[in-house]
Amino acid sequence: MSFLRYISGFPLPEGAATLFRFTLSPEELPVGDMASLWDDLDSLVNTPSSFMETNGARGTIKPKADFDAGDDVEALRKAIEGLGTKEKTLIDILTHRSSAQRQLICEAYQEATGRTLVDDLRGDTSGDLEELLVALATPPATLDCHEVMRAMKGAGTTDSTLIEIFASRSNQQIKALTDVYLEETEKKLTLDLKTEVSGDFSDALLLLAEGKRDENTTVDTEKAKEDAKTLYEAGEKKWGTDESKFVDILCQRSVPQLRQTLVEYKNISGKTLQQSIEGEMSGDLEELLVAIVKCVKSVPTYFAERLHESMKGAGTDESTLNRIMVSRSEIDMLDIRAEFKKLYEYSLHSAIKSDCGGKYKKTLKKLCGGDDDDDDDE
């Protein structure tokens, strides 16, 4: 059994405690030990967070230095309008431009052709590759909005998609999402969400959808102790659980404040807050609150788990795979890759390679940006 230094995708602050983690896959761990991978809280308060990031140095997709939207439009038109669609050209352009550059391409494409690039991609490609290329040609806020709309569409709501998006997005990202929703539907998202979800889960989701999480970066240690005590008394210490206390604190406190609260909670209860939530609650509310706690600790690790879940077992959840690979490609994909390798002992690149096929696989591998398995030849 080997050990790896746990760095959460970032250099550890000077003087921070060194953490260690078992390098066993989830299948090899005894029941209940997967959660223990989240239990290390030392140095959490001072570790950088990608929760508030919208783009940065930890992404795999960078702006093209000598970018010319006109040249790209000409190449795309030849690929689409010629005899047989040249998918390689579509993939090469869309995976080597930043989202902002792709939007300039979309504007220039419509001006030149009178058609939208998204419509032409839908008409000239198909299946999983079509959905992935369309996602790349869609602005981030619009992609989030459409994913939320799809989760709410038809009989039953895909709660896991709503949980992932609202637990992991910043206030600015949520506001941008809700603005697109209002523009496209002429309705407020929160009003429509109320008709789709209910109970404490509804209360929590609606609080998050307001996009009003405190953004103060100053930590109030005494307040953290007070909140930790409130949570302990609302759960572990009493018969039955007062879920509203968990909802109020986890959905409204700032990320730095919640990190300190997680530390104080373990000091009081001897358990992590995640362990208490998993022991006290069930269903969608448990899944949402655990997702919030995980994102407060490490957004990249949360997405590494989500990507693993999307590809494990029989069949692939392509919509989740596409959403995460596209939405995180300019933010923290390098950190997600590092966390994936630490959690599962094989690379994200190799998981994509073994689980997906054809040009869809090639496109995902370009978004992944590289392999973290030394012995893999691709």
GROMACS .gro file of C-alpha atoms in nm:
model
  378
    1MET     CA    1   0.000   0.000   0.000
    2SER     CA    2   0.155   0.326  -0.112
    3PHE     CA    3   0.094   0.686  -0.008
    4LEU     CA    4   0.077   1.006  -0.209
    5ARG     CA    5   0.112   1.359  -0.087
    6TYR     CA    6  -0.226   1.526  -0.111
    7ILE     CA    7  -0.199   1.869  -0.277
    8SER     CA    8  -0.551   1.923  -0.418
    9GLY     CA    9  -0.407   2.046  -0.744
   10PHE     CA   10  -0.226   2.339  -0.583
   11PRO     CA   11   0.110   2.388  -0.409
   12LEU     CA   12   0.060   2.361  -0.034
   13PRO     CA   13   0.100   2.689   0.157
   14GLU     CA   14   0.433   2.725   0.339
   15GLY     CA   15   0.413   2.566   0.680
   16ALA     CA   16   0.090   2.380   0.599
   17ALA     CA   17   0.052   2.029   0.736
   18THR     CA   18   0.134   1.754   0.488
   19LEU     CA   19  -0.163   1.525   0.426
   20PHE     CA   20  -0.154   1.170   0.297
   21ARG     CA   21  -0.411   0.963   0.117
   22PHE     CA   22  -0.440   0.590   0.039
   23THR     CA   23  -0.397   0.528  -0.333
   24LEU     CA   24  -0.663   0.258  -0.352
   25SER     CA   25  -0.946   0.260  -0.602
   26PRO     CA   26  -1.301   0.290  -0.458
   27GLU     CA   27  -1.370  -0.072  -0.550
   28GLU     CA   28  -1.075  -0.184  -0.334
   29LEU     CA   29  -1.170   0.023  -0.032
   30PRO     CA   30  -1.376  -0.129   0.250
   31VAL     CA   31  -1.734  -0.002   0.264
   32GLY     CA   32  -1.743   0.347   0.410
   33ASP     CA   33  -1.376   0.428   0.337
   34MET     CA   34  -1.450   0.626   0.020
   35ALA     CA   35  -1.591   0.900   0.241
   36SER     CA   36  -1.267   0.900   0.439
   37LEU     CA   37  -1.095   1.040   0.132
   38TRP     CA   38  -1.283   1.361   0.213
   39ASP     CA   39  -1.205   1.361   0.585
   40ASP     CA   40  -0.870   1.543   0.588
   41LEU     CA   41  -0.932   1.898   0.706
   42ASP     CA   42  -0.579   2.007   0.802
   43SER     CA   43  -0.470   2.315   0.602
   44LEU     CA   44  -0.816   2.330   0.437
   45VAL     CA   45  -0.876   2.691   0.542
   46ASN     CA   46  -0.561   2.815   0.367
   47THR     CA   47  -0.582   2.601   0.052
   48PRO     CA   48  -0.677   2.792  -0.267
   49SER     CA   49  -1.026   2.722  -0.402
   50SER     CA   50  -1.146   2.719  -0.763
   51PHE     CA   51  -1.505   2.770  -0.646
   52MET     CA   52  -1.505   3.135  -0.754
   53GLU     CA   53  -1.292   3.094  -1.067
   54THR     CA   54  -1.434   3.145  -1.415
   55ASN     CA   55  -1.109   3.093  -1.607
   56GLY     CA   56  -0.744   3.069  -1.525
   57ALA     CA   57  -0.406   2.904  -1.548
   58ARG     CA   58  -0.540   2.564  -1.435
   59GLY     CA   59  -0.746   2.507  -1.749
   60THR     CA   60  -0.641   2.295  -2.047
   61ILE     CA   61  -0.799   2.519  -2.312
   62LYS     CA   62  -0.619   2.850  -2.369
   63PRO     CA   63  -0.693   3.143  -2.602
   64LYS     CA   64  -0.525   3.104  -2.943
   65ALA     CA   65  -0.247   3.360  -2.971
   66ASP     CA   66  -0.286   3.455  -3.339
   67PHE     CA   67  -0.664   3.421  -3.341
   68ASP     CA   68  -0.857   3.536  -3.648
   69ALA     CA   69  -1.231   3.467  -3.642
   70GLY     CA   70  -1.258   3.526  -4.018
   71ASP     CA   71  -1.000   3.257  -4.097
   72ASP     CA   72  -1.175   3.012  -3.865
   73VAL     CA   73  -1.515   3.084  -4.022
   74GLU     CA   74  -1.373   3.020  -4.369
   75ALA     CA   75  -1.227   2.688  -4.254
   76LEU     CA   76  -1.551   2.587  -4.081
   77ARG     CA   77  -1.758   2.672  -4.390
   78LYS     CA   78  -1.536   2.456  -4.609
   79ALA     CA   79  -1.564   2.172  -4.358
   80ILE     CA   80  -1.943   2.198  -4.335
   81GLU     CA   81  -2.050   2.307  -4.685
   82GLY     CA   82  -1.821   2.075  -4.880
   83LEU     CA   83  -1.903   1.722  -4.989
   84GLY     CA   84  -1.907   1.533  -4.660
   85THR     CA   85  -1.844   1.711  -4.333
   86LYS     CA   86  -1.476   1.728  -4.237
   87GLU     CA   87  -1.523   1.666  -3.865
   88LYS     CA   88  -1.150   1.689  -3.793
   89THR     CA   89  -1.154   2.059  -3.884
   90LEU     CA   90  -1.454   2.123  -3.659
   91ILE     CA   91  -1.286   1.944  -3.369
   92ASP     CA   92  -0.946   2.109  -3.417
   93ILE     CA   93  -1.091   2.461  -3.422
   94LEU     CA   94  -1.345   2.424  -3.140
   95THR     CA   95  -1.100   2.253  -2.902
   96HIS     CA   96  -0.816   2.499  -2.960
   97ARG     CA   97  -1.002   2.825  -2.898
   98SER     CA   98  -1.119   2.976  -2.571
   99SER     CA   99  -1.493   3.008  -2.508
  100ALA     CA  100  -1.475   3.384  -2.574
  101GLN     CA  101  -1.301   3.319  -2.907
  102ARG     CA  102  -1.558   3.053  -2.998
  103GLN     CA  103  -1.835   3.309  -2.943
  104LEU     CA  104  -1.661   3.553  -3.178
  105ILE     CA  105  -1.646   3.272  -3.433
  106CYS     CA  106  -2.019   3.207  -3.387
  107GLU     CA  107  -2.099   3.575  -3.445
  108ALA     CA  108  -1.877   3.596  -3.755
  109TYR     CA  109  -2.017   3.267  -3.886
  110GLN     CA  110  -2.377   3.389  -3.865
  111GLU     CA  111  -2.283   3.719  -4.028
  112ALA     CA  112  -2.110   3.538  -4.314
  113THR     CA  113  -2.369   3.264  -4.374
  114GLY     CA  114  -2.699   3.382  -4.230
  115ARG     CA  115  -2.703   3.059  -4.029
  116THR     CA  116  -2.596   2.981  -3.674
  117LEU     CA  117  -2.296   2.757  -3.623
  118VAL     CA  118  -2.492   2.556  -3.364
  119ASP     CA  119  -2.766   2.480  -3.621
  120ASP     CA  120  -2.508   2.374  -3.880
  121LEU     CA  121  -2.328   2.155  -3.628
  122ARG     CA  122  -2.659   1.988  -3.546
  123GLY     CA  123  -2.732   1.937  -3.914
  124ASP     CA  124  -2.392   1.801  -4.012
  125THR     CA  125  -2.286   1.590  -3.713
  126SER     CA  126  -2.472   1.338  -3.502
  127GLY     CA  127  -2.481   1.149  -3.175
  128ASP     CA  128  -2.245   1.217  -2.886
  129LEU     CA  129  -2.002   1.414  -3.105
  130GLU     CA  130  -2.283   1.648  -3.209
  131GLU     CA  131  -2.380   1.718  -2.849
  132LEU     CA  132  -2.018   1.780  -2.748
  133LEU     CA  133  -1.945   2.017  -3.038
  134VAL     CA  134  -2.271   2.207  -2.977
  135ALA     CA  135  -2.173   2.244  -2.610
  136LEU     CA  136  -1.837   2.389  -2.718
  137ALA     CA  137  -2.014   2.640  -2.945
  138THR     CA  138  -2.249   2.748  -2.666
  139PRO     CA  139  -2.166   3.028  -2.417
  140PRO     CA  140  -2.101   2.890  -2.064
  141ALA     CA  141  -2.407   3.055  -1.904
  142THR     CA  142  -2.630   2.936  -2.188
  143LEU     CA  143  -2.492   2.583  -2.159
  144ASP     CA  144  -2.565   2.582  -1.784
  145CYS     CA  145  -2.914   2.719  -1.850
  146HIS     CA  146  -2.991   2.457  -2.115
  147GLU     CA  147  -2.866   2.180  -1.887
  148VAL     CA  148  -3.098   2.304  -1.611
  149MET     CA  149  -3.388   2.323  -1.858
  150ARG     CA  150  -3.320   1.970  -1.978
  151ALA     CA  151  -3.306   1.848  -1.616
  152MET     CA  152  -3.650   2.000  -1.551
  153LYS     CA  153  -3.805   1.882  -1.878
  154GLY     CA  154  -4.061   1.604  -1.908
  155ALA     CA  155  -4.180   1.361  -1.643
  156GLY     CA  156  -3.954   1.369  -1.340
  157THR     CA  157  -3.666   1.602  -1.274
  158THR     CA  158  -3.301   1.502  -1.313
  159ASP     CA  159  -3.203   1.619  -0.967
  160SER     CA  160  -2.838   1.512  -0.992
  161THR     CA  161  -2.782   1.766  -1.271
  162LEU     CA  162  -2.945   2.045  -1.071
  163ILE     CA  163  -2.741   1.947  -0.765
  164GLU     CA  164  -2.412   1.949  -0.958
  165ILE     CA  165  -2.473   2.287  -1.119
  166PHE     CA  166  -2.609   2.479  -0.822
  167ALA     CA  167  -2.364   2.327  -0.570
  168SER     CA  168  -2.056   2.407  -0.780
  169ARG     CA  169  -2.129   2.744  -0.942
  170SER     CA  170  -2.039   3.089  -0.810
  171ASN     CA  171  -2.294   3.367  -0.757
  172GLN     CA  172  -2.183   3.525  -1.086
  173GLN     CA  173  -2.227   3.200  -1.279
  174ILE     CA  174  -2.572   3.142  -1.126
  175LYS     CA  175  -2.682   3.499  -1.205
  176ALA     CA  176  -2.563   3.459  -1.565
  177LEU     CA  177  -2.753   3.129  -1.590
  178THR     CA  178  -3.076   3.280  -1.451
  179ASP     CA  179  -3.045   3.584  -1.680
  180VAL     CA  180  -3.031   3.353  -1.984
  181TYR     CA  181  -3.328   3.157  -1.850
  182LEU     CA  182  -3.532   3.476  -1.812
  183GLU     CA  183  -3.434   3.590  -2.161
  184GLU     CA  184  -3.522   3.258  -2.326
  185THR     CA  185  -3.840   3.173  -2.133
  186GLU     CA  186  -3.960   3.513  -2.004
  187LYS     CA  187  -3.996   3.345  -1.664
  188LYS     CA  188  -3.790   3.344  -1.345
  189LEU     CA  189  -3.601   3.022  -1.293
  190THR     CA  190  -3.680   3.014  -0.920
  191LEU     CA  191  -4.055   3.020  -0.993
  192ASP     CA  192  -4.025   2.727  -1.231
  193LEU     CA  193  -3.800   2.535  -0.991
  194LYS     CA  194  -4.069   2.564  -0.722
  195THR     CA  195  -4.301   2.355  -0.940
  196GLU     CA  196  -4.036   2.085  -0.991
  197VAL     CA  197  -3.895   2.023  -0.643
  198SER     CA  198  -4.034   2.021  -0.289
  199GLY     CA  199  -3.956   2.010   0.082
  200ASP     CA  200  -3.618   2.094   0.236
  201PHE     CA  201  -3.450   2.002  -0.093
  202SER     CA  202  -3.656   2.273  -0.264
  203ASP     CA  203  -3.566   2.527   0.006
  204ALA     CA  204  -3.195   2.454  -0.038
  205LEU     CA  205  -3.200   2.456  -0.417
  206LEU     CA  206  -3.398   2.780  -0.431
  207LEU     CA  207  -3.154   2.949  -0.191
  208LEU     CA  208  -2.866   2.848  -0.417
  209ALA     CA  209  -3.054   2.955  -0.731
  210GLU     CA  210  -3.088   3.306  -0.588
  211GLY     CA  211  -2.710   3.335  -0.622
  212LYS     CA  212  -2.672   3.526  -0.297
  213ARG     CA  213  -2.406   3.325  -0.113
  214ASP     CA  214  -2.195   3.554   0.106
  215GLU     CA  215  -1.872   3.644  -0.076
  216ASN     CA  216  -1.681   3.794   0.216
  217THR     CA  217  -1.333   3.642   0.223
  218THR     CA  218  -1.270   3.731   0.589
  219VAL     CA  219  -1.322   3.437   0.823
  220ASP     CA  220  -1.502   3.492   1.154
  221THR     CA  221  -1.375   3.206   1.370
  222GLU     CA  222  -1.625   3.270   1.649
  223LYS     CA  223  -1.912   3.265   1.400
  224ALA     CA  224  -1.776   2.940   1.258
  225LYS     CA  225  -1.776   2.787   1.607
  226GLU     CA  226  -2.131   2.912   1.662
  227ASP     CA  227  -2.250   2.767   1.329
  228ALA     CA  228  -2.074   2.437   1.402
  229LYS     CA  229  -2.251   2.417   1.738
  230THR     CA  230  -2.585   2.497   1.570
  231LEU     CA  231  -2.532   2.219   1.317
  232TYR     CA  232  -2.426   1.972   1.585
  233GLU     CA  233  -2.731   2.049   1.797
  234ALA     CA  234  -2.957   2.028   1.489
  235GLY     CA  235  -2.828   1.683   1.396
  236GLU     CA  236  -2.599   1.457   1.593
  237LYS     CA  237  -2.704   1.583   1.936
  238LYS     CA  238  -3.081   1.549   1.900
  239TRP     CA  239  -3.340   1.287   1.818
  240GLY     CA  240  -3.441   1.370   1.462
  241THR     CA  241  -3.272   1.632   1.246
  242ASP     CA  242  -3.352   1.999   1.195
  243GLU     CA  243  -3.266   2.011   0.824
  244SER     CA  244  -3.345   2.382   0.796
  245LYS     CA  245  -3.038   2.476   1.003
  246PHE     CA  246  -2.813   2.281   0.763
  247VAL     CA  247  -2.981   2.446   0.463
  248ASP     CA  248  -2.950   2.800   0.600
  249ILE     CA  249  -2.581   2.769   0.688
  250LEU     CA  250  -2.453   2.561   0.396
  251CYS     CA  251  -2.642   2.754   0.128
  252GLN     CA  252  -2.559   3.105   0.248
  253ARG     CA  253  -2.219   3.125   0.421
  254SER     CA  254  -1.908   3.212   0.219
  255VAL     CA  255  -1.671   2.935   0.109
  256PRO     CA  256  -1.386   3.050   0.341
  257GLN     CA  257  -1.632   3.074   0.631
  258LEU     CA  258  -1.770   2.727   0.562
  259ARG     CA  259  -1.420   2.581   0.548
  260GLN     CA  260  -1.354   2.709   0.898
  261THR     CA  261  -1.696   2.579   1.006
  262LEU     CA  262  -1.605   2.230   0.881
  263VAL     CA  263  -1.293   2.237   1.099
  264GLU     CA  264  -1.485   2.360   1.405
  265TYR     CA  265  -1.759   2.101   1.351
  266LYS     CA  266  -1.511   1.814   1.362
  267ASN     CA  267  -1.358   1.962   1.678
  268ILE     CA  268  -1.701   1.959   1.845
  269SER     CA  269  -1.847   1.632   1.719
  270GLY     CA  270  -1.548   1.413   1.642
  271LYS     CA  271  -1.704   1.350   1.301
  272THR     CA  272  -1.683   1.544   0.977
  273LEU     CA  273  -1.993   1.735   0.872
  274GLN     CA  274  -2.014   1.516   0.563
  275GLN     CA  275  -2.029   1.205   0.782
  276SER     CA  276  -2.306   1.359   0.991
  277ILE     CA  277  -2.511   1.459   0.687
  278GLU     CA  278  -2.474   1.110   0.539
  279GLY     CA  279  -2.580   0.956   0.871
  280GLU     CA  280  -2.870   1.192   0.946
  281MET     CA  281  -3.029   1.254   0.605
  282SER     CA  282  -3.125   1.075   0.286
  283GLY     CA  283  -3.236   1.132  -0.071
  284ASP     CA  284  -3.190   1.449  -0.273
  285LEU     CA  285  -3.131   1.675   0.028
  286GLU     CA  286  -2.844   1.456   0.148
  287GLU     CA  287  -2.695   1.449  -0.203
  288LEU     CA  288  -2.718   1.827  -0.237
  289LEU     CA  289  -2.571   1.913   0.105
  290VAL     CA  290  -2.289   1.661   0.062
  291ALA     CA  291  -2.216   1.811  -0.281
  292ILE     CA  292  -2.195   2.159  -0.125
  293VAL     CA  293  -1.957   2.033   0.146
  294LYS     CA  294  -1.741   1.860  -0.115
  295CYS     CA  295  -1.725   2.172  -0.334
  296VAL     CA  296  -1.635   2.383  -0.031
  297LYS     CA  297  -1.344   2.144   0.034
  298SER     CA  298  -1.230   2.088  -0.326
  299VAL     CA  299  -1.421   2.160  -0.645
  300PRO     CA  300  -1.173   1.962  -0.860
  301THR     CA  301  -1.209   1.652  -0.641
  302TYR     CA  302  -1.589   1.679  -0.660
  303PHE     CA  303  -1.575   1.689  -1.040
  304ALA     CA  304  -1.323   1.405  -1.053
  305GLU     CA  305  -1.577   1.191  -0.867
  306ARG     CA  306  -1.860   1.304  -1.097
  307LEU     CA  307  -1.655   1.217  -1.405
  308HIS     CA  308  -1.571   0.875  -1.262
  309GLU     CA  309  -1.940   0.811  -1.189
  310SER     CA  310  -2.031   0.912  -1.545
  311MET     CA  311  -1.803   0.643  -1.691
  312LYS     CA  312  -1.813   0.355  -1.444
  313GLY     CA  313  -2.023   0.045  -1.493
  314ALA     CA  314  -2.228  -0.040  -1.800
  315GLY     CA  315  -2.300   0.257  -2.022
  316THR     CA  316  -2.172   0.613  -2.014
  317ASP     CA  317  -2.357   0.922  -1.892
  318GLU     CA  318  -2.250   1.137  -2.188
  319SER     CA  319  -2.446   1.446  -2.085
  320THR     CA  320  -2.261   1.467  -1.751
  321LEU     CA  321  -1.929   1.386  -1.918
  322ASN     CA  322  -1.981   1.658  -2.182
  323ARG     CA  323  -2.102   1.919  -1.933
  324ILE     CA  324  -1.806   1.881  -1.699
  325MET     CA  325  -1.539   1.846  -1.968
  326VAL     CA  326  -1.659   2.160  -2.149
  327SER     CA  327  -1.748   2.375  -1.846
  328ARG     CA  328  -1.424   2.307  -1.655
  329SER     CA  329  -1.182   2.303  -1.950
  330GLU     CA  330  -1.081   2.667  -1.899
  331ILE     CA  331  -1.107   2.669  -1.518
  332ASP     CA  332  -0.950   2.375  -1.336
  333MET     CA  333  -0.925   2.072  -1.565
  334LEU     CA  334  -0.557   2.025  -1.473
  335ASP     CA  335  -0.657   1.996  -1.107
  336ILE     CA  336  -0.947   1.764  -1.188
  337ARG     CA  337  -0.704   1.539  -1.374
  338ALA     CA  338  -0.466   1.536  -1.077
  339GLU     CA  339  -0.746   1.451  -0.832
  340PHE     CA  340  -0.884   1.182  -1.063
  341LYS     CA  341  -0.545   1.009  -1.076
  342LYS     CA  342  -0.508   1.024  -0.697
  343LEU     CA  343  -0.856   0.887  -0.633
  344TYR     CA  344  -0.860   0.604  -0.888
  345GLU     CA  345  -0.492   0.530  -0.968
  346TYR     CA  346  -0.545   0.570  -1.343
  347SER     CA  347  -0.574   0.886  -1.548
  348LEU     CA  348  -0.884   1.067  -1.669
  349HIS     CA  349  -0.734   1.042  -2.017
  350SER     CA  350  -0.716   0.662  -1.995
  351ALA     CA  351  -1.073   0.645  -1.859
  352ILE     CA  352  -1.198   0.841  -2.161
  353LYS     CA  353  -0.987   0.627  -2.393
  354SER     CA  354  -1.135   0.301  -2.261
  355ASP     CA  355  -1.495   0.423  -2.222
  356CYS     CA  356  -1.560   0.629  -2.536
  357GLY     CA  357  -1.501   0.582  -2.906
  358GLY     CA  358  -1.436   0.745  -3.241
  359LYS     CA  359  -1.412   1.119  -3.294
  360TYR     CA  360  -1.615   1.176  -2.977
  361LYS     CA  361  -1.329   1.017  -2.780
  362LYS     CA  362  -1.070   1.224  -2.967
  363THR     CA  363  -1.257   1.546  -2.887
  364LEU     CA  364  -1.284   1.462  -2.517
  365LYS     CA  365  -0.912   1.377  -2.505
  366LYS     CA  366  -0.830   1.720  -2.650
  367LEU     CA  367  -1.037   1.884  -2.375
  368CYS     CA  368  -0.864   1.665  -2.117
  369GLY     CA  369  -0.538   1.803  -2.251
  370GLY     CA  370  -0.298   1.523  -2.166
  371ASP     CA  371  -0.240   1.191  -1.999
  372ASP     CA  372  -0.121   1.144  -1.640
  373ASP     CA  373  -0.034   0.775  -1.686
  374ASP     CA  374   0.337   0.748  -1.764
  375ASP     CA  375   0.299   0.409  -1.927
  376ASP     CA  376   0.023   0.513  -2.168
  377ASP     CA  377   0.151   0.568  -2.518
  378GLU     CA  378  -0.129   0.800  -2.631
   0.00000   0.00000   0.00000
